XYZ file of C-alpha atoms in Angstrom:
433
model
C 14.221 -1.178 -94.809
C 13.603 0.924 -97.951
C 13.444 -1.206 -101.115
C 16.461 -0.659 -103.362
C 17.476 -2.073 -106.739
C 19.624 -4.617 -104.899
C 16.589 -5.661 -102.844
C 14.563 -6.128 -106.008
C 17.282 -8.385 -107.394
C 17.301 -10.445 -104.189
C 13.512 -10.765 -104.274
C 13.537 -11.626 -107.984
C 15.660 -14.667 -107.196
C 14.417 -15.542 -103.707
C 10.638 -15.489 -104.172
C 10.490 -18.076 -107.003
C 13.120 -20.138 -105.159
C 10.861 -20.204 -102.106
C 7.945 -21.388 -104.247
C 10.041 -24.233 -105.665
C 11.252 -25.218 -102.182
C 7.765 -25.489 -100.656
C 6.238 -27.249 -103.693
C 7.838 -30.593 -102.859
C 6.634 -31.042 -99.247
C 3.133 -29.847 -100.152
C 2.738 -32.372 -102.964
C 4.353 -35.131 -100.885
C 1.551 -34.602 -98.401
C -0.849 -35.309 -101.280
C 1.011 -38.574 -101.967
C 0.578 -39.656 -98.350
C -3.108 -38.757 -98.466
C -3.660 -40.805 -101.643
C -1.800 -43.844 -100.329
C -3.522 -43.601 -96.952
C -6.970 -43.303 -98.526
C -6.478 -46.078 -101.052
C -4.185 -48.541 -99.275
C -4.373 -47.956 -95.530
C -2.037 -47.432 -92.602
C 0.401 -50.237 -93.438
C 1.108 -48.731 -96.862
C 1.544 -45.262 -95.344
C 4.160 -46.694 -92.980
C 5.929 -48.397 -95.896
C 5.885 -45.125 -97.840
C 7.353 -43.372 -94.818
C 10.257 -45.818 -94.551
C 11.100 -45.851 -98.266
C 10.550 -42.105 -98.493
C 13.026 -41.503 -95.671
C 15.675 -43.485 -97.568
C 15.061 -41.623 -100.826
C 14.983 -38.237 -99.087
C 18.321 -38.956 -97.428
C 19.917 -39.978 -100.737
C 18.624 -36.890 -102.543
C 19.576 -34.531 -99.696
C 23.116 -35.908 -99.651
C 23.330 -35.142 -103.381
C 22.085 -31.558 -103.045
C 25.672 -30.510 -103.848
C 24.718 -31.139 -107.479
C 22.498 -28.066 -107.276
C 24.669 -25.915 -105.009
C 28.015 -26.641 -106.636
C 26.634 -26.162 -110.138
C 24.979 -22.880 -109.141
C 28.282 -21.512 -107.855
C 30.390 -22.552 -110.857
C 27.859 -21.456 -113.489
C 27.188 -18.127 -111.750
C 30.920 -17.339 -111.519
C 31.523 -17.996 -115.198
C 28.418 -16.012 -116.081
C 29.672 -13.052 -114.068
C 33.047 -13.295 -115.803
C 31.308 -13.166 -119.187
C 32.393 -16.717 -120.067
C 28.967 -17.924 -121.145
C 30.317 -20.934 -123.003
C 32.299 -22.078 -119.964
C 29.268 -21.460 -117.757
C 27.211 -23.790 -119.916
C 30.103 -26.249 -120.088
C 30.138 -26.418 -116.281
C 26.390 -26.964 -116.327
C 26.708 -29.832 -118.803
C 29.440 -31.403 -116.638
C 27.155 -31.142 -113.600
C 24.355 -32.951 -115.421
C 26.668 -35.745 -116.569
C 27.884 -36.130 -112.972
C 24.261 -36.326 -111.801
C 23.491 -39.045 -114.334
C 26.526 -41.054 -113.278
C 25.689 -40.835 -109.577
C 22.052 -41.722 -110.297
C 23.035 -44.894 -112.144
C 25.471 -45.784 -109.345
C 22.713 -45.407 -106.749
C 20.546 -47.868 -108.665
C 23.401 -50.370 -108.925
C 24.270 -50.137 -105.220
C 20.882 -49.679 -103.540
C 18.728 -52.054 -105.646
C 20.252 -55.291 -104.273
C 20.592 -53.768 -100.787
C 16.975 -52.546 -100.594
C 15.786 -55.295 -98.198
C 18.734 -54.714 -95.863
C 18.223 -50.928 -95.944
C 14.549 -51.274 -95.085
C 15.324 -53.775 -92.328
C 17.414 -51.132 -90.526
C 14.188 -49.202 -89.840
C 12.644 -52.189 -88.053
C 9.360 -52.097 -89.984
C 6.751 -54.851 -89.573
C 6.885 -57.682 -92.182
C 3.925 -56.358 -94.182
C 5.396 -52.856 -94.230
C 8.873 -54.122 -95.106
C 7.716 -55.908 -98.256
C 5.843 -52.850 -99.496
C 8.702 -50.531 -98.569
C 11.157 -52.661 -100.585
C 8.780 -52.592 -103.562
C 8.410 -48.812 -103.391
C 12.128 -48.230 -102.865
C 13.270 -50.439 -105.741
C 10.844 -48.900 -108.238
C 11.581 -45.354 -107.079
C 15.317 -45.915 -107.468
C 14.701 -46.065 -111.213
C 13.885 -42.385 -110.961
C 17.154 -41.562 -109.174
C 18.958 -40.360 -112.331
C 16.004 -38.098 -113.076
C 15.892 -36.761 -109.514
C 19.594 -35.896 -109.585
C 19.427 -34.362 -113.066
C 16.672 -32.119 -111.693
C 19.080 -30.998 -108.950
C 21.885 -30.285 -111.416
C 19.525 -28.608 -113.899
C 18.168 -26.417 -111.130
C 21.730 -25.414 -110.293
C 22.438 -24.511 -113.933
C 19.441 -22.201 -114.178
C 20.036 -20.616 -110.784
C 23.615 -19.944 -111.862
C 22.203 -18.242 -114.956
C 20.127 -16.084 -112.550
C 16.869 -17.842 -113.445
C 14.798 -19.137 -110.523
C 11.433 -18.856 -112.281
C 11.909 -21.864 -114.590
C 12.819 -24.176 -111.668
C 9.636 -23.005 -109.926
C 7.532 -23.865 -112.976
C 9.196 -27.269 -113.361
C 8.850 -28.040 -109.642
C 5.156 -27.186 -109.512
C 4.484 -29.038 -112.769
C 6.421 -32.137 -111.722
C 4.878 -32.478 -108.298
C 1.366 -31.763 -109.581
C 1.891 -34.478 -112.204
C 3.213 -36.767 -109.468
C 0.033 -36.296 -107.428
C -2.199 -36.859 -110.474
C -0.347 -40.006 -111.557
C -0.411 -41.398 -108.032
C -4.164 -40.872 -107.818
C -4.643 -42.593 -111.175
C -2.279 -45.507 -110.564
C -3.275 -46.158 -106.932
C -6.973 -45.297 -106.839
C -7.901 -45.758 -110.483
C -5.831 -48.692 -111.694
C -5.343 -50.383 -108.326
C -1.577 -50.835 -108.668
C -1.026 -50.525 -104.922
C 2.183 -49.083 -103.464
C 3.931 -49.807 -106.768
C 1.580 -47.340 -108.470
C 2.685 -44.553 -106.151
C 6.334 -45.380 -106.889
C 5.792 -45.406 -110.660
C 4.038 -42.051 -110.436
C 7.124 -40.618 -108.735
C 9.491 -42.133 -111.300
C 7.550 -40.788 -114.287
C 7.089 -37.317 -112.823
C 10.757 -36.956 -111.863
C 11.943 -38.292 -115.228
C 9.723 -35.882 -117.150
C 10.968 -33.017 -114.970
C 14.542 -34.024 -115.763
C 13.654 -34.135 -119.479
C 12.487 -30.509 -119.293
C 15.806 -29.445 -117.782
C 17.723 -31.409 -120.407
C 15.810 -29.645 -123.195
C 16.513 -26.219 -121.671
C 20.224 -26.928 -121.115
C 20.737 -28.589 -124.511
C 19.101 -25.643 -126.279
C 21.342 -23.227 -124.396
C 24.414 -25.296 -125.196
C 23.567 -25.515 -128.886
C 22.964 -21.771 -129.029
C 26.446 -21.150 -127.583
C 28.119 -23.960 -129.532
C 28.986 -25.788 -126.289
C 29.906 -29.462 -126.606
C 27.448 -31.862 -124.974
C 29.880 -34.720 -124.430
C 31.224 -35.408 -120.919
C 34.579 -33.820 -120.066
C 36.820 -35.719 -117.647
C 38.444 -32.591 -116.211
C 35.039 -30.951 -115.711
C 33.678 -34.045 -113.984
C 36.719 -34.143 -111.720
C 36.321 -30.477 -110.753
C 32.590 -30.867 -110.133
C 33.210 -34.010 -108.100
C 35.910 -32.337 -105.989
C 33.682 -29.380 -105.136
C 30.769 -31.738 -104.611
C 32.695 -33.908 -102.144
C 33.294 -30.937 -99.837
C 29.613 -29.996 -99.991
C 28.727 -33.640 -99.362
C 30.681 -33.536 -96.096
C 28.865 -30.330 -95.124
C 25.481 -31.874 -95.882
C 26.348 -35.129 -94.118
C 27.183 -33.124 -90.977
C 23.746 -31.503 -91.118
C 22.112 -34.921 -91.410
C 24.158 -36.277 -88.483
C 22.948 -33.431 -86.267
C 19.288 -34.086 -87.079
C 19.707 -37.855 -86.823
C 21.340 -37.632 -83.386
C 18.607 -35.247 -82.203
C 15.924 -37.688 -83.353
C 17.669 -40.604 -81.641
C 17.928 -38.660 -78.376
C 14.258 -37.628 -78.571
C 13.245 -41.235 -79.272
C 14.867 -42.388 -76.054
C 13.071 -39.699 -74.027
C 9.602 -41.152 -74.586
C 6.679 -41.131 -77.003
C 5.335 -37.714 -76.014
C 8.788 -36.138 -76.256
C 9.383 -37.713 -79.663
C 6.005 -36.514 -80.942
C 6.640 -32.949 -79.721
C 10.118 -32.996 -81.230
C 8.795 -34.302 -84.572
C 6.110 -31.601 -84.818
C 8.571 -28.867 -83.866
C 10.983 -30.209 -86.490
C 8.289 -29.899 -89.164
C 7.671 -26.279 -88.129
C 11.437 -25.633 -88.170
C 11.732 -27.181 -91.647
C 8.953 -25.005 -93.064
C 10.637 -21.884 -91.678
C 13.962 -23.086 -93.099
C 12.474 -23.099 -96.607
C 11.686 -19.387 -96.330
C 15.183 -18.541 -95.125
C 16.879 -20.900 -97.589
C 15.275 -18.980 -100.457
C 17.443 -15.970 -99.537
C 20.458 -18.286 -99.331
C 19.788 -19.485 -102.886
C 19.712 -15.868 -104.035
C 23.015 -15.468 -102.188
C 24.562 -18.351 -104.129
C 23.592 -16.887 -107.494
C 24.439 -13.242 -106.736
C 27.767 -13.977 -105.016
C 29.014 -16.284 -107.765
C 28.116 -13.805 -110.483
C 29.573 -10.714 -108.758
C 32.836 -12.454 -107.824
C 33.105 -13.821 -111.351
C 32.802 -10.244 -112.567
C 35.613 -9.241 -110.167
C 33.392 -6.858 -108.185
C 34.347 -7.325 -104.529
C 32.553 -4.155 -103.424
C 29.276 -5.347 -104.932
C 29.765 -8.743 -103.298
C 30.280 -7.158 -99.881
C 27.298 -4.837 -100.339
C 25.006 -7.645 -101.490
C 26.139 -9.830 -98.577
C 25.400 -7.096 -96.039
C 21.966 -6.532 -97.540
C 21.121 -10.227 -97.629
C 22.226 -10.615 -94.016
C 19.819 -7.805 -93.152
C 17.077 -9.601 -95.079
C 17.904 -12.837 -93.276
C 17.895 -11.169 -89.852
C 14.584 -9.383 -90.338
C 13.014 -12.443 -91.955
C 14.110 -14.497 -88.949
C 12.607 -11.940 -86.557
C 9.302 -11.936 -88.455
C 9.175 -15.743 -88.595
C 9.975 -15.969 -84.890
C 7.138 -13.576 -84.049
C 4.774 -15.599 -86.243
C 5.703 -18.802 -84.423
C 5.035 -17.148 -81.054
C 1.695 -15.806 -82.316
C 0.672 -19.194 -83.766
C 2.037 -21.132 -80.797
C -1.338 -21.658 -79.013
C -2.907 -22.948 -82.252
C -0.239 -25.344 -83.504
C -0.920 -28.322 -81.172
C -4.545 -28.380 -82.367
C -3.465 -28.509 -86.009
C -1.649 -31.770 -85.285
C -4.381 -33.130 -82.978
C -1.792 -33.475 -80.209
C -2.812 -35.069 -76.908
C -2.390 -33.099 -73.633
C 1.104 -34.450 -72.845
C 2.404 -33.650 -76.329
C 0.662 -30.255 -76.304
C 2.377 -29.207 -73.072
C 5.805 -30.193 -74.385
C 5.215 -28.633 -77.797
C 4.159 -25.297 -76.298
C 7.457 -25.233 -74.403
C 9.595 -26.348 -77.360
C 8.179 -23.705 -79.700
C 9.842 -20.961 -77.655
C 13.427 -21.917 -78.606
C 12.248 -22.666 -82.159
C 11.003 -19.065 -82.395
C 13.939 -17.435 -80.593
C 16.553 -19.108 -82.813
C 15.031 -17.841 -86.075
C 17.057 -14.579 -86.342
C 20.238 -16.640 -85.860
C 19.026 -19.078 -88.521
C 18.408 -16.167 -90.876
C 22.031 -15.015 -90.700
C 23.436 -18.568 -90.805
C 21.440 -19.585 -93.876
C 22.357 -16.434 -95.794
C 26.079 -16.638 -95.077
C 26.069 -20.346 -95.875
C 24.574 -19.526 -99.278
C 27.025 -16.676 -99.857
C 30.064 -18.870 -99.154
C 28.677 -21.659 -101.348
C 28.260 -19.127 -104.133
C 31.850 -18.017 -103.592
C 33.056 -21.594 -104.052
C 34.308 -21.773 -100.453
C 33.215 -25.392 -100.089
C 36.354 -26.659 -98.363
C 35.936 -24.203 -95.508
C 32.257 -25.112 -95.183
C 33.168 -28.797 -94.945
C 35.641 -28.213 -92.105
C 33.264 -25.811 -90.382
C 30.545 -28.457 -90.603
C 32.784 -30.994 -88.871
C 33.776 -28.630 -86.055
C 30.250 -27.347 -85.398
C 28.951 -30.916 -85.298
C 31.622 -31.825 -82.751
C 30.520 -28.817 -80.689
C 26.912 -29.988 -80.857
C 27.317 -33.666 -79.926
C 28.254 -33.182 -76.230
C 25.374 -30.716 -75.812
C 22.925 -33.207 -77.366
C 24.119 -36.048 -75.129
C 23.889 -33.815 -72.068
C 20.352 -32.793 -73.057
C 19.253 -36.443 -73.019
C 18.801 -36.252 -69.254
C 16.973 -32.918 -69.173
C 14.115 -33.235 -71.663
C 13.120 -32.133 -75.129
C 13.431 -28.395 -74.436
C 17.059 -28.954 -73.485
C 17.479 -30.893 -76.728
C 16.364 -27.835 -78.660
C 18.824 -25.861 -76.587
C 21.528 -28.198 -77.895
C 20.382 -27.429 -81.437
C 20.747 -23.778 -80.477
C 24.358 -24.437 -79.461
C 24.896 -25.913 -82.929
C 23.309 -22.895 -84.654
C 25.412 -20.439 -82.641
C 28.548 -22.447 -83.462
C 27.638 -22.201 -87.140
C 26.998 -18.477 -86.724
C 30.469 -17.918 -85.260
C 32.295 -19.882 -87.973
C 30.363 -18.227 -90.808
C 30.544 -14.650 -89.504
C 34.288 -14.944 -88.915
C 34.815 -16.262 -92.428
C 32.593 -13.646 -94.066
C 34.380 -10.860 -92.193
C 37.690 -11.925 -93.758
C 38.890 -11.841 -97.346
C 39.999 -15.428 -98.040
C 36.658 -16.286 -99.667
C 36.647 -13.227 -101.966
C 38.324 -14.964 -104.906
C 37.507 -13.034 -108.067
C 37.437 -13.909 -111.755
C 36.657 -17.109 -113.596
């Protein structure tokens, strides 16, 4: 594909977005290494349990980033810079409110939440400690999501990259100091996370407040704006919850297959997740570009950008699939897999690779429709595609882990059909502010 000005715009947004997406898992690995080195296996298990809870909460609230990106980008495209910033301020207030609510609800329930995972007594106590301290950083974590959405909507993905790298590097440094230097135990790792996330949120607040003051935008919460952000966010919450249900059911099915099957599934899922970050970067560019071009009333530009991003997604998926096939013989060794897991993993990596072109198109169109503000359709599509997946997953339970990945393929193809049909129509092409 020859590089055009539209391609350069996509790359300008997608490349920094990819850097910000991969920063978090890389620095989280550093957290696990520090805790494992300083506190041992029990603490690593506790971190895994509490981390799974926090990751689920944050992932369910990702609508704060996506919904804010769409609304800010649309107003920016329409030339309503004050309203764009107003929507951003509303998104941050909503994030703060949800963050405080999470503390109020999850703090007293922390022991019960941890108990669901069935951790050993020593792990449970440490997991509750980590979870309760880390919850204090929930408002900061969610403000980071909303602030990221504001800047993406303003067509800036570089600042979120800088903040992400800075925050997670600070998190790793603080964890090393608190855990290894001061001997604070698992609590030290939690406090490092809280401080890093809160400082990252403070950076976003400074950037947004400066922009608001420059435009003369009020900084006080606006009930109507909160209601609109919450309504759009609820639809995206349903979409995200459907994604989590699919992965949760797949994990439960793999768990019941046996230890080797679960290990192979878990490793393949990590590979899949890493590839998803690359493809999701194009989707983030799709959110920003679609919102801005529809806000400007330019349907032709929206269609052209969508076609080009779908091409980028398809070719990126092909390249990633080829890379997985090429790296396939080496991957089991990277995870020190035993012979049983290695044999299963080598088989599972074939569907992981073959589905990547489909994933490329699905991720891009998902981002485009989010940018268009088509959240209600995405919510319903999420429900229907999940219902299509569940029978396939249950059927796969009797045929092994490769069949389970085939069920995930059924889900991806169902998503492909719903998204392509929607994108081919005109209902989502709502122009103006």
